[in-house]
Coordinates of C-alpha atoms in Angstrom, one line a residue:
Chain A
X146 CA 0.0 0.0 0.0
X147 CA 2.7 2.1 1.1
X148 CA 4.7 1.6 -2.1
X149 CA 0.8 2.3 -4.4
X150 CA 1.0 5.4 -2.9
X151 CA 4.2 6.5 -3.7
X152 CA 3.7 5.2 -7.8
X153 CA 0.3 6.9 -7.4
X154 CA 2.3 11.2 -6.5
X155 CA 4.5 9.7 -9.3
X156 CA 2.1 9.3 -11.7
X157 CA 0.1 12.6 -10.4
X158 CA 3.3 14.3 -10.7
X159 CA 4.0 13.3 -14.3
X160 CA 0.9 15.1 -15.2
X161 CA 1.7 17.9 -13.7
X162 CA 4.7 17.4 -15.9
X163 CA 2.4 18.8 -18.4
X164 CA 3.2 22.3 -17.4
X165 CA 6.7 21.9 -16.0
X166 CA 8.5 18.9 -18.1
X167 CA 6.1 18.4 -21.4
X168 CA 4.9 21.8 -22.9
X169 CA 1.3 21.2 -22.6
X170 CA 2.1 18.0 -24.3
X171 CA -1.5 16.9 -22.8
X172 CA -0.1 13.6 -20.6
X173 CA -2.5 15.2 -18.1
X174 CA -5.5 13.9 -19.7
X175 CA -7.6 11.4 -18.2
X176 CA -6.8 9.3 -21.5
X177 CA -3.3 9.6 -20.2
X178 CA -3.7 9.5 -16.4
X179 CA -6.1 6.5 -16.2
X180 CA -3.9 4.0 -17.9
X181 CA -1.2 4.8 -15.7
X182 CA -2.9 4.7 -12.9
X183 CA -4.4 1.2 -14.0
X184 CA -1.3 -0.1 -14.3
X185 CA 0.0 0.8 -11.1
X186 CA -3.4 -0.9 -9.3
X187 CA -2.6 -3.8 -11.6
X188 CA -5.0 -3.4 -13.8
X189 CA -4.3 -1.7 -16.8
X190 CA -6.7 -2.5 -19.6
X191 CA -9.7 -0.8 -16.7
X192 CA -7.5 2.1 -16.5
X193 CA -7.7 2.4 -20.3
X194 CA -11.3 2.3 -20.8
X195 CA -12.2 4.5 -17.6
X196 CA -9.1 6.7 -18.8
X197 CA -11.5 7.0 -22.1
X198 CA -14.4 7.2 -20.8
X199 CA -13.5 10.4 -18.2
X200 CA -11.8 12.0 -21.4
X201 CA -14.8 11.9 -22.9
X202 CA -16.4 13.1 -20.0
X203 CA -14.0 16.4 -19.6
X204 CA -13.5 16.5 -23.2
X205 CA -14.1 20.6 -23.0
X206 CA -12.2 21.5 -20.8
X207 CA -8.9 23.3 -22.4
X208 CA -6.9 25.6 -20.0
X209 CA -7.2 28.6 -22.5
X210 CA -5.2 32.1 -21.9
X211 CA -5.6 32.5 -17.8
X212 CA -8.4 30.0 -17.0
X213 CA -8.1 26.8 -15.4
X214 CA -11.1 25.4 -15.1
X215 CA -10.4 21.9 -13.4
X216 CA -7.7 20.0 -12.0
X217 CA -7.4 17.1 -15.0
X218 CA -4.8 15.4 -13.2
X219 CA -6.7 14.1 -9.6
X220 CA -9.8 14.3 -11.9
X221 CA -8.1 11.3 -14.0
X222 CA -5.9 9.6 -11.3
X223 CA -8.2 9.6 -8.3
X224 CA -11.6 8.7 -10.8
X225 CA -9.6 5.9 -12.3
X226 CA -8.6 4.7 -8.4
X227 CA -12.2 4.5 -7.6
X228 CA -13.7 3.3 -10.4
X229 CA -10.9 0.1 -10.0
X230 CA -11.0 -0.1 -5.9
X231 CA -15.1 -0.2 -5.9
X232 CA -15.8 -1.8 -8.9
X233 CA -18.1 0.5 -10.2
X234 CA -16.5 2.7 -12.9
X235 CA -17.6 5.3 -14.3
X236 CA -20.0 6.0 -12.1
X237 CA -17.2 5.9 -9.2
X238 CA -15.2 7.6 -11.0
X239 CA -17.5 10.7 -11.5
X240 CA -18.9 10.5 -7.7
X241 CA -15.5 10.4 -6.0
X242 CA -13.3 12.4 -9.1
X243 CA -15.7 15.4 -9.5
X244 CA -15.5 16.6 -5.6
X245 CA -12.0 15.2 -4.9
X246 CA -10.4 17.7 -8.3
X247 CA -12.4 20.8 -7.2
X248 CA -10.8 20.5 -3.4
X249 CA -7.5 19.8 -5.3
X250 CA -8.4 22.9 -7.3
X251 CA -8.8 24.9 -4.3
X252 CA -5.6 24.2 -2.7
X253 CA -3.5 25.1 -6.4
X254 CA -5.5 28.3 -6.8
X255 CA -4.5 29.0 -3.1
X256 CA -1.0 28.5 -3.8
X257 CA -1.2 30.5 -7.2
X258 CA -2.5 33.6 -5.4
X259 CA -0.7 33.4 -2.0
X260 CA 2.3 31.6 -2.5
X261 CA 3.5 32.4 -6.1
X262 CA 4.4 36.1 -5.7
X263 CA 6.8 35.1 -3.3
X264 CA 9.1 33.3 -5.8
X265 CA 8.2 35.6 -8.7
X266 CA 9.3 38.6 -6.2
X267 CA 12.7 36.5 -5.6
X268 CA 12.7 35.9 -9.8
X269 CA 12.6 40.2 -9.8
X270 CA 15.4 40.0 -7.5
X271 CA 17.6 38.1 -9.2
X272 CA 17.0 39.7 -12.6
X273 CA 17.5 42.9 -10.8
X274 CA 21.2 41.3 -9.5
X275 CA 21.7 40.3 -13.0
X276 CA 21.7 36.7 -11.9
X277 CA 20.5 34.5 -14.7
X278 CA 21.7 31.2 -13.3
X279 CA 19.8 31.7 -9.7
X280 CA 17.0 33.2 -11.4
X281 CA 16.2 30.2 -13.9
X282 CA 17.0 27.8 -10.8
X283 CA 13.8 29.7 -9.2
X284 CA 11.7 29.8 -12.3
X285 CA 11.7 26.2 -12.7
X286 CA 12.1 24.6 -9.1
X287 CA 9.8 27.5 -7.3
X288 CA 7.4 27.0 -10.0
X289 CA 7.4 23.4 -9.8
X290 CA 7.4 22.9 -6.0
X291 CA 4.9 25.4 -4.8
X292 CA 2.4 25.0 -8.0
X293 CA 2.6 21.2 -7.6
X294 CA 4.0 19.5 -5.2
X295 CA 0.8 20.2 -3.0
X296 CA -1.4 18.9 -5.0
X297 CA 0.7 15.8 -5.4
X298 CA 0.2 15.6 -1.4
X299 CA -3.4 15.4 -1.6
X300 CA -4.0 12.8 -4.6
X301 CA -1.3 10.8 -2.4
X302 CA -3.5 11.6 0.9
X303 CA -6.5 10.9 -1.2
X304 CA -5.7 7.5 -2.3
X305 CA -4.0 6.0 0.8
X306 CA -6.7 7.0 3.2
X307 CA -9.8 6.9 0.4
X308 CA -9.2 3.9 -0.2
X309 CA -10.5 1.7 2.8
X310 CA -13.4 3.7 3.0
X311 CA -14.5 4.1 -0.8
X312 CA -16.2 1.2 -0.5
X313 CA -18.9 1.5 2.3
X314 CA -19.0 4.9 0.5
X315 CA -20.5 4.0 -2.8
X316 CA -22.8 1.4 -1.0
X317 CA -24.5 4.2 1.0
X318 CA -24.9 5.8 -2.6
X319 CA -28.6 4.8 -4.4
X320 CA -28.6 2.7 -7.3
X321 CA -30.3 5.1 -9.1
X322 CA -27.8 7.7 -8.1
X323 CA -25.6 5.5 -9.6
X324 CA -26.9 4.8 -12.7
X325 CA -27.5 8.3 -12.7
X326 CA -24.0 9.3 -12.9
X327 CA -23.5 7.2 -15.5
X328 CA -26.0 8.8 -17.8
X329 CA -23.7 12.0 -16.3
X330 CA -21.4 10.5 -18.3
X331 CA -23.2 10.2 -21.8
X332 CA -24.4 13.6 -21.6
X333 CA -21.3 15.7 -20.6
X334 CA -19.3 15.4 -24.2
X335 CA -22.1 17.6 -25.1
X336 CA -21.2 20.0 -22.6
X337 CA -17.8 19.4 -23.7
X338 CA -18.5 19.9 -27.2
X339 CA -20.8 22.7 -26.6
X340 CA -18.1 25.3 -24.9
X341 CA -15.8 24.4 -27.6
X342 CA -18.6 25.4 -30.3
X343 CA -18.9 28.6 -28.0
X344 CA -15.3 29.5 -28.6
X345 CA -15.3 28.8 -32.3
X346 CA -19.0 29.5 -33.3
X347 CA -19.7 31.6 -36.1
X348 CA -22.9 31.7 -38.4
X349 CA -21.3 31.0 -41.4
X350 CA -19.9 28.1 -40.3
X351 CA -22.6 26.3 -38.9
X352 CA -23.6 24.7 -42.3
X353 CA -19.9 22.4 -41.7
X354 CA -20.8 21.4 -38.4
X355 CA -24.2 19.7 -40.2
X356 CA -22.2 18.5 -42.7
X357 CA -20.2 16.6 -39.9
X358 CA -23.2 15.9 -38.1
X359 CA -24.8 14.4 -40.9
X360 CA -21.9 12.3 -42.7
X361 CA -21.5 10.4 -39.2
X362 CA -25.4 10.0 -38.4
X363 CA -26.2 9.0 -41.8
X364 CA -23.4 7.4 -43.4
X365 CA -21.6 6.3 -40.3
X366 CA -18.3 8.3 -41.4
X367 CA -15.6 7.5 -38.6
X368 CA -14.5 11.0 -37.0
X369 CA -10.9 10.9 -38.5
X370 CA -13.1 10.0 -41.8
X371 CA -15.1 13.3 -41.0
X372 CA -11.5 15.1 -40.2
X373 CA -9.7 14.2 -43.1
X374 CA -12.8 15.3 -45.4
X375 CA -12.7 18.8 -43.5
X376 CA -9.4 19.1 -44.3
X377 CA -10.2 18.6 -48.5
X378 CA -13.2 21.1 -48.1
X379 CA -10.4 23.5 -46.3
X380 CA -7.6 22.8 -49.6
X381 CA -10.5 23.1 -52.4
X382 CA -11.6 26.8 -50.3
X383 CA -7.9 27.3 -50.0
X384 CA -7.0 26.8 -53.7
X385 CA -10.0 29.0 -54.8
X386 CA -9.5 31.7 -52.6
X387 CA -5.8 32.0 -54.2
X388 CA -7.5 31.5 -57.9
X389 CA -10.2 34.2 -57.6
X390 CA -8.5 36.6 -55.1
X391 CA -4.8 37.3 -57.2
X392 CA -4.5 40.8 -55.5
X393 CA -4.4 39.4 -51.9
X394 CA -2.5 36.0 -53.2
X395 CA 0.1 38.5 -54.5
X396 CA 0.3 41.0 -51.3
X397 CA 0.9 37.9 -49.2
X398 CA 3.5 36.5 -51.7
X399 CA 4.8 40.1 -52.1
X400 CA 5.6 39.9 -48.1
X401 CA 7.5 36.9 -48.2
X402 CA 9.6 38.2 -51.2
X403 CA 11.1 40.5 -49.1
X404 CA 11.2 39.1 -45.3
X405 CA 14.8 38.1 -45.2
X406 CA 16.4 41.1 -43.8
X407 CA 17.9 39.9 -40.5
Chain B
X829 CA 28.0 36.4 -38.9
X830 CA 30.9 34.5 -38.9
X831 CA 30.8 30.4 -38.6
X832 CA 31.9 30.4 -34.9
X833 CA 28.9 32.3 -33.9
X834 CA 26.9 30.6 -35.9
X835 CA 27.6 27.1 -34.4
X836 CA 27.7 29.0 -31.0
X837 CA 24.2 30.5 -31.7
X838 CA 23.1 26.8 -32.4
X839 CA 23.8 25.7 -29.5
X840 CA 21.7 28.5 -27.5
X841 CA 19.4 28.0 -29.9
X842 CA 19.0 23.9 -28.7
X843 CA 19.2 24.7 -25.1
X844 CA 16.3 27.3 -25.8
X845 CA 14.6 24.2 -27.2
X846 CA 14.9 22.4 -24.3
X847 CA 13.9 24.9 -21.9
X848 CA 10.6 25.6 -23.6
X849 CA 9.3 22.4 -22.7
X850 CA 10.1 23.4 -19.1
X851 CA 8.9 27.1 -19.2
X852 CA 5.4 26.5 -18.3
X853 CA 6.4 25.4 -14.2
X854 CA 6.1 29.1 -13.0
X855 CA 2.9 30.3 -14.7
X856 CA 0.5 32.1 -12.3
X857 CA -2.3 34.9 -12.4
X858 CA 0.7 38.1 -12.1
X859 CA 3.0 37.6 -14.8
X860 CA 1.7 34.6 -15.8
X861 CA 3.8 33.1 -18.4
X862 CA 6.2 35.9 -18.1
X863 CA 8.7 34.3 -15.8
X864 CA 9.0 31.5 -17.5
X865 CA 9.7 33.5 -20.4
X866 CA 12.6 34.8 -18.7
X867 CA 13.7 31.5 -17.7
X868 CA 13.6 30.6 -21.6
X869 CA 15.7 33.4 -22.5
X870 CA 18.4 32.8 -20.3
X871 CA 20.8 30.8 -22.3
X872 CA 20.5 33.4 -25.0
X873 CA 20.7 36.3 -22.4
X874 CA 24.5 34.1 -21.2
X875 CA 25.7 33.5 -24.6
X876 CA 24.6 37.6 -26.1
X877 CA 25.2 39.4 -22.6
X878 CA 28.3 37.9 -21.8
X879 CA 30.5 39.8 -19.1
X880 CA 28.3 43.1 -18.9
X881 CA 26.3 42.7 -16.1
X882 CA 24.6 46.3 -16.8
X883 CA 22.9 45.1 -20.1
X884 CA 22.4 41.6 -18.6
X885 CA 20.2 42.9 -15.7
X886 CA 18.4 45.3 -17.8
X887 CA 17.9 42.5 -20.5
X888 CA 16.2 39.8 -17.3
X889 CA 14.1 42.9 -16.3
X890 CA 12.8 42.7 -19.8
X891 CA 12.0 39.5 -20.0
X892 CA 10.2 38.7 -16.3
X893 CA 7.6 41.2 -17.8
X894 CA 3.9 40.2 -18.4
X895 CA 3.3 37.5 -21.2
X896 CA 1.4 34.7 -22.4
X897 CA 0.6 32.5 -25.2
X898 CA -0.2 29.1 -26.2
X899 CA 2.9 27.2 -25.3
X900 CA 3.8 25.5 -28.9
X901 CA 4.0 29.1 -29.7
X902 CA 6.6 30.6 -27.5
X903 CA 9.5 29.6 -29.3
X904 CA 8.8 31.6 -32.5
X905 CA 8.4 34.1 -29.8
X906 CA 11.6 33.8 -28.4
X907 CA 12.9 33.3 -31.7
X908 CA 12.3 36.8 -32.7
X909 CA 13.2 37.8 -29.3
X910 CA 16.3 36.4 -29.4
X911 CA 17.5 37.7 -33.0
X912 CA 16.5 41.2 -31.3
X913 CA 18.5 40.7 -28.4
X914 CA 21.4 40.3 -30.8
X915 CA 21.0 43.4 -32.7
X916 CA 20.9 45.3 -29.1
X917 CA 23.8 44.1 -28.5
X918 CA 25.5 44.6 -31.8
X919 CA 23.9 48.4 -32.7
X920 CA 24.0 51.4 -31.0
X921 CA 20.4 52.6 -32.9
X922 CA 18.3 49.7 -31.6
X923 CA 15.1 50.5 -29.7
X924 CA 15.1 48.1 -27.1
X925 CA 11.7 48.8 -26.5
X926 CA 10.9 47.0 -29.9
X927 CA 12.0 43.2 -28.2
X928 CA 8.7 43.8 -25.7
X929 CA 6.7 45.8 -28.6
X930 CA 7.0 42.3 -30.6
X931 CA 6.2 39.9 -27.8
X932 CA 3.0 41.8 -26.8
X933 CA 1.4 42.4 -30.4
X934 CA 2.3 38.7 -31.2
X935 CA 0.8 37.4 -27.6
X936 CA -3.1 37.8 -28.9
X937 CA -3.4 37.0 -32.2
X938 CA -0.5 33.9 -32.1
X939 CA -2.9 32.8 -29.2
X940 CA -6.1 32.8 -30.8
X941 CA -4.6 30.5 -33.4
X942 CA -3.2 28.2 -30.8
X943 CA -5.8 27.8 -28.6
X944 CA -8.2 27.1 -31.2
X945 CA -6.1 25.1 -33.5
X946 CA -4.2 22.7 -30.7
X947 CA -5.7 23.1 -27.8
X948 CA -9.0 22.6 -28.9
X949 CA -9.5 21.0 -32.3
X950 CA -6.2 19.5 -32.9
X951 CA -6.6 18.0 -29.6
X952 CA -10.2 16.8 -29.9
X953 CA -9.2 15.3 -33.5
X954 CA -6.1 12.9 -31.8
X955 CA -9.0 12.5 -29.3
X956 CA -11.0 10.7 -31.9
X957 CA -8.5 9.0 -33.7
X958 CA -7.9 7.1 -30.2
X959 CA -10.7 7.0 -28.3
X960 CA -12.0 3.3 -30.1
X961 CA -8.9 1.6 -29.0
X962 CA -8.9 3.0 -25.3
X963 CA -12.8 2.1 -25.0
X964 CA -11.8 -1.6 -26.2
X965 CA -9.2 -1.2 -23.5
X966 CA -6.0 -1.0 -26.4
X967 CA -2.8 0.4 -24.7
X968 CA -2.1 1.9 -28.2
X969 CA -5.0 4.1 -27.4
X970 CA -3.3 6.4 -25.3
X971 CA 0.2 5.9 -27.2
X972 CA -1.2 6.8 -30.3
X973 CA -3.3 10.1 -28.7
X974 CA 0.2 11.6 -27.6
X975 CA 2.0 10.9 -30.3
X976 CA -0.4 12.1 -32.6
X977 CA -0.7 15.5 -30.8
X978 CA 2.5 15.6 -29.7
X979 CA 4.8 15.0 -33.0
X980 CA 3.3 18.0 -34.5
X981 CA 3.1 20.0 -31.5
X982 CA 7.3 19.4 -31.3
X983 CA 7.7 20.3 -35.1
X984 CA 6.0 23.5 -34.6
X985 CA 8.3 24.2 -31.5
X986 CA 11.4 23.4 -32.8
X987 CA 11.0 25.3 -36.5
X988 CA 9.1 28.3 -34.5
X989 CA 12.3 28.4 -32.7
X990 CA 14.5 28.4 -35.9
X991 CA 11.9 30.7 -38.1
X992 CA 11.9 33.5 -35.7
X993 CA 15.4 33.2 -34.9
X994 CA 16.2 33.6 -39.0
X995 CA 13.2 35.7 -39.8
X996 CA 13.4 38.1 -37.0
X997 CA 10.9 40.8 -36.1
X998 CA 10.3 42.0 -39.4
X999 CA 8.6 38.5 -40.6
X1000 CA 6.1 38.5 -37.3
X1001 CA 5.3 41.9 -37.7
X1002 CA 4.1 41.4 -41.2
X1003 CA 2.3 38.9 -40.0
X1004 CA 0.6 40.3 -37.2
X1005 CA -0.3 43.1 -39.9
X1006 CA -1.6 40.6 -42.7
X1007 CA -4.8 38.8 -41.9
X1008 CA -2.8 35.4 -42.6
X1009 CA -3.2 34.7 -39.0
X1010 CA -6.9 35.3 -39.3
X1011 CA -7.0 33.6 -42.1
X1012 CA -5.2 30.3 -40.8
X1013 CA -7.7 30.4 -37.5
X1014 CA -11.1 31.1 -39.6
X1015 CA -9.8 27.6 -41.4
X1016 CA -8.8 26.0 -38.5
X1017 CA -12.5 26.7 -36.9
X1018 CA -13.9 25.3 -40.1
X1019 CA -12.0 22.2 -39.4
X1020 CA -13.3 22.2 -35.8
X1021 CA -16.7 22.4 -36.6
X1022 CA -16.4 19.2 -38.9
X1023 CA -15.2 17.1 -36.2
X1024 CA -17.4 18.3 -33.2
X1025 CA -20.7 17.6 -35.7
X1026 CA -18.7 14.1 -36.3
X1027 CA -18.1 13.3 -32.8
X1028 CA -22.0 14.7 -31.3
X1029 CA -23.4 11.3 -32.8
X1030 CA -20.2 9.3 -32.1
X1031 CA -19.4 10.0 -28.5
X1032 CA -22.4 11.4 -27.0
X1033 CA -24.8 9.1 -25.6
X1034 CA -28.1 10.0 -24.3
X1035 CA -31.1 7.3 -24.2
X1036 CA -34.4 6.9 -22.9
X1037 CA -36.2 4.0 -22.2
X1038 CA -39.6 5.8 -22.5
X1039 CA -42.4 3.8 -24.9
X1040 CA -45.0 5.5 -26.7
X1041 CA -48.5 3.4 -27.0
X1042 CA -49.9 0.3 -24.7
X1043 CA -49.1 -3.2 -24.8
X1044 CA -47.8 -5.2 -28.1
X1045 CA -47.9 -2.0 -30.2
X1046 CA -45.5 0.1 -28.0
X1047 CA -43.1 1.3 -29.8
X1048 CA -40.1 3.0 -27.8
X1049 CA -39.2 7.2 -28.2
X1050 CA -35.9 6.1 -29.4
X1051 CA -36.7 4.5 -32.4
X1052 CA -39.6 6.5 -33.2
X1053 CA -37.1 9.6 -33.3
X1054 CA -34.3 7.6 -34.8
X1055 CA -36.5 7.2 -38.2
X1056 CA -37.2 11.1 -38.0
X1057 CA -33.2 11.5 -37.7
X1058 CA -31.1 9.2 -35.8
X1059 CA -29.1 10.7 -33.0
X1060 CA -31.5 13.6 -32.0
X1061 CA -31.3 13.4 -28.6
X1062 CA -27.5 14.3 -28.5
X1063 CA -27.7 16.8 -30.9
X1064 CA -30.7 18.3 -28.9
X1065 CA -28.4 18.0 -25.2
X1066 CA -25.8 19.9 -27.2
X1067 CA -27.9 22.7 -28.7
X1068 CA -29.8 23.0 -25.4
X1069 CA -26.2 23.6 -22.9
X1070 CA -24.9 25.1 -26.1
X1071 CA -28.0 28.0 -25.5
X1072 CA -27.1 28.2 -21.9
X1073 CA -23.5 29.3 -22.4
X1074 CA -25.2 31.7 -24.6
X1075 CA -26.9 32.9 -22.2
X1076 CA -24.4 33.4 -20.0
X1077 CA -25.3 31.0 -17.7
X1078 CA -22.4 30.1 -15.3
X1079 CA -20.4 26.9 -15.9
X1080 CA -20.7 25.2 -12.7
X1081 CA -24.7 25.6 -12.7
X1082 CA -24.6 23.8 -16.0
X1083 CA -22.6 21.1 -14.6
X1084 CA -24.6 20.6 -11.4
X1085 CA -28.3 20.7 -13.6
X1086 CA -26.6 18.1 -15.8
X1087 CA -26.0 15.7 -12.9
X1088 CA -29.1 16.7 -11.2
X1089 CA -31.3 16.4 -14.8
X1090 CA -29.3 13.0 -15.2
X1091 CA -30.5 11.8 -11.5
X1092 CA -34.1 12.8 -11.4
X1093 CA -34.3 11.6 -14.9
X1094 CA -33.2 8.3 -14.0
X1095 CA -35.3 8.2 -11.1
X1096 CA -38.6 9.0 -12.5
X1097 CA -37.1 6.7 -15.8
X1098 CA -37.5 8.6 -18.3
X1099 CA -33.5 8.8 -18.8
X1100 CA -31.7 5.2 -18.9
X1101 CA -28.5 4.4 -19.6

């Protein structure tokens, strides 16, 4: 148990290695998070599918400019715990998940607004020394210890002491609480897909989202199918554009004629 | 520029590389990526500033200020930044106020791009191309979802980093002027909008187990609808939260009347799974 809950803050920690270690390289997913986490409760091929199914699940939400919306990593790593220790999935993974990421949400946005001026002040300080080496030592390891490492803390907190308990927990639950959650499940992709149509919306556009609607409903078009189709639509537009629009072909061209002057 | 500072500039230029992977571990709400921005430009800031502290210091001050951006995008920022950084050093005429000019006209309109390109629809796209083999429990499922957004996502890093290093500021500000970049994310929504109406009907489920007419001849809601137009029902959940956003109707009460719609609705069954 002991040594689960140490491979459990690693595994929470390399998600958070998608701000400090990846680039937003998206290992904090649950697709990510919950096969890892299957494998380290010895049971990888759950991990996968509940990994999938909570992706689907959180599919909208994208940490865009300032926002962060949820805590994807203890979302994925403690829904996947549950959904494995109880037996239930999905549904576990919603009931325990959804609370357990907002408190772990609380305690990062505590340490973004209390605790992070206090290395960014020392980051002023050493650019004011001109001290590049100290100051990239307190970029990275400030950053990474006081945005993280608590958070780490708790999914490890969460899953040695959660587990025991989890299960007289989701026996005190309803069935049809349960089964609830699961339809929970099935409807939130539309939420997901609904706040990304909010950020990318625009009337004359709408017609290519039937299109996609329509080529999957109808003639059971696959989404990549769909995708790669979009992207034809998006060369034929491209190729016209540059055919019945010479002056602003030739401006552009005209630019990169003369951008070499470094 | 003779070849030793070339292959010397190469090297930065790798380190650079290296370090924007890293850069995002002191984002917060003040400067947010702005420090690590600072962090990024440090090898650059050794290798330009070398020995005068005065024009080091002032060069770190720069850098800690305000920024953000889509992280696959920073290194064509720092690109730029960098080739500026140079010709400060090098000219007696440079405006050093140009190097933070650059970085904050390129922060909005690089990031509308990103976000909506990767973030959202490039990401949702490697979403779908995986998301069969992880429900059937496939371990290439989630090995095929990173490297399918992440292959790209590196390309764009590492020739960001070279193409603002070569083009310099003049390039991005052309660009920034030139409705390329608009032009690039009005395609890139197009693109979107195929793939969300593809995955509505693929990934969202919503079923009801309610019958219409008595006995023998009670046919159920679903397929009654389903010759009308099959998957209505999560076209209709979409278009319905779709009108609440609109209506500016605050995440987490969407959230909490899906759950509570979802419960009561499988209570009084007229929601199944």
């Amino acid at each position: 148990m002991f040594l689960k809950t140490i491979l459990i803050g690693l595994v929470a920690l390399f998600g958070y290695g998608e701000y400090f270690l990846t680039g937003r390289g998206m290992v904090a997913r649950p697709i990510v998070m919950g096969p890892l986490t299957g494998l380290v409760l010895g049971d990888l091929s759950t991990g996968i599918k509940i990994g999938a199914a909570l992706e689907l699940a959180y599919i909208g939400v994208v940490e865009v400019g300032a926002s962060v919306p949820q805590d994807m990593v203890s979302a994925g790593v403690l829904g996947t715990v549950f959904a494995i220790s109880t037996g239930k999935g999905t549904s576990a993974a919603l009931a325990f998940g959804l609370p357990l990421s907002m408190l772990v949400l609380l305690v990062q946005n505590f340490a973004y607004v209390a605790v992070c001026p206090w290395y960014v002040q020392k980051c002023d300080d050493y650019a004011k020394a001109g001290e590049p080496d100290k100051l990239s030592r307190m970029s990275f390891w400030g950053g990474t210890i006081i945005n993280f490492v608590p958070s780490v803390i708790l999914i490890m907190l969460a899953f040695y002491f959660g587990n025991s308990f989890s299960k007289e927990i989701i026996a005190a639950i309803p069935q049809f609480v349960q089964d609830g959650l699961v339809v929970v499940s099935g409807i939130l992709p539309a939420f997901g897909f609904a706040m990304l149509l909010e950020q990318i919306l625009r009337k004359e556009i709408i017609p290519f989202f039937v299109i996609g609607f329509l080529l999957t409903t109808y003639l059971k078009v696959p989404i990549i199918g769909v995708a790669l189709f979009g992207a034809s639509v998006i060369a034929i537009m491209y190729f016209y554009e540059k055919k019945y629009q010479p002056n602003m072909a030739n401006s552009q061209l005209g630019d990169d004629d003369n951008v070499d002057e470094f | 520029m003779s070849m030793s500072s070339n292959i010397k500039m190469n090297k930065v230029l790798h380190k650079t590389f290296w370090r924007t992977f890293t850069m995002g571990a002191s984002w917060e709400y003040t400067r947010q990526m702005g420090t690590g921005y600072c962090y990024a430009m440090v090898p650059a800031l050794k290798s330009i500033y070398q020995g005068d502290k005065r024009q080091m210091e002032i060069a770190l001050e720069r850098h800690m200020q305000f920024f953000n951006i889509t992280n696959i995008f920073a290194p064509l920022v720092l690109g730029t930044s960098i080739a500026m950084e140079e010709k400060n050093a090098s000219s007696a005429d440079f405006s050093p106020d140009l190097i933070n000019n650059i970085k904050i006209s390129l922060m909005g309109p690089l990031s509308a791009i990103g976000d909506s390109l990767f973030l959202s629809t490039w990401r949702i796209i490697c979403t779908g191309l995986a998301i069969s083999l992880c429900q059937a429990g496939n371990i290439l499922g989630p090995i095929i979802f990173l490297l399918a957004y992440n292959i790209p996502a590196t390309l764009i890093r590492y020739f960001g980093l070279k193409i603002g290093y070569k083009q310099g500021s003049s390039f991005l500000n052309k660009l920034s002027d030139t409705n390329i970049i608009q032009n690039i994310s009005d395609k890139a929504s197009i693109l979107g909008m195929f793939v969300i109406g593809s995955m509505i009907p693929s990934l969202v489920v919503v079923n009801t187990p309610l019958k219409i007419g008595i006995g023998k001849n009670a046919q159920s809601l679903t397929s009654i609808l389903n010759t009308i137009m099959p998957n209505m029902l999560p076209l209709l959940a979409t278009i319905i939260i779709f009108a609440m956003l609109k209506k500016k109707v605050k995440v987490v009460w969407i959230l909490v009347s899906i759950v509570a719609f979802s419960i009561l609705g499988t209570w009084l069954h007229f929601l199944s799974i």
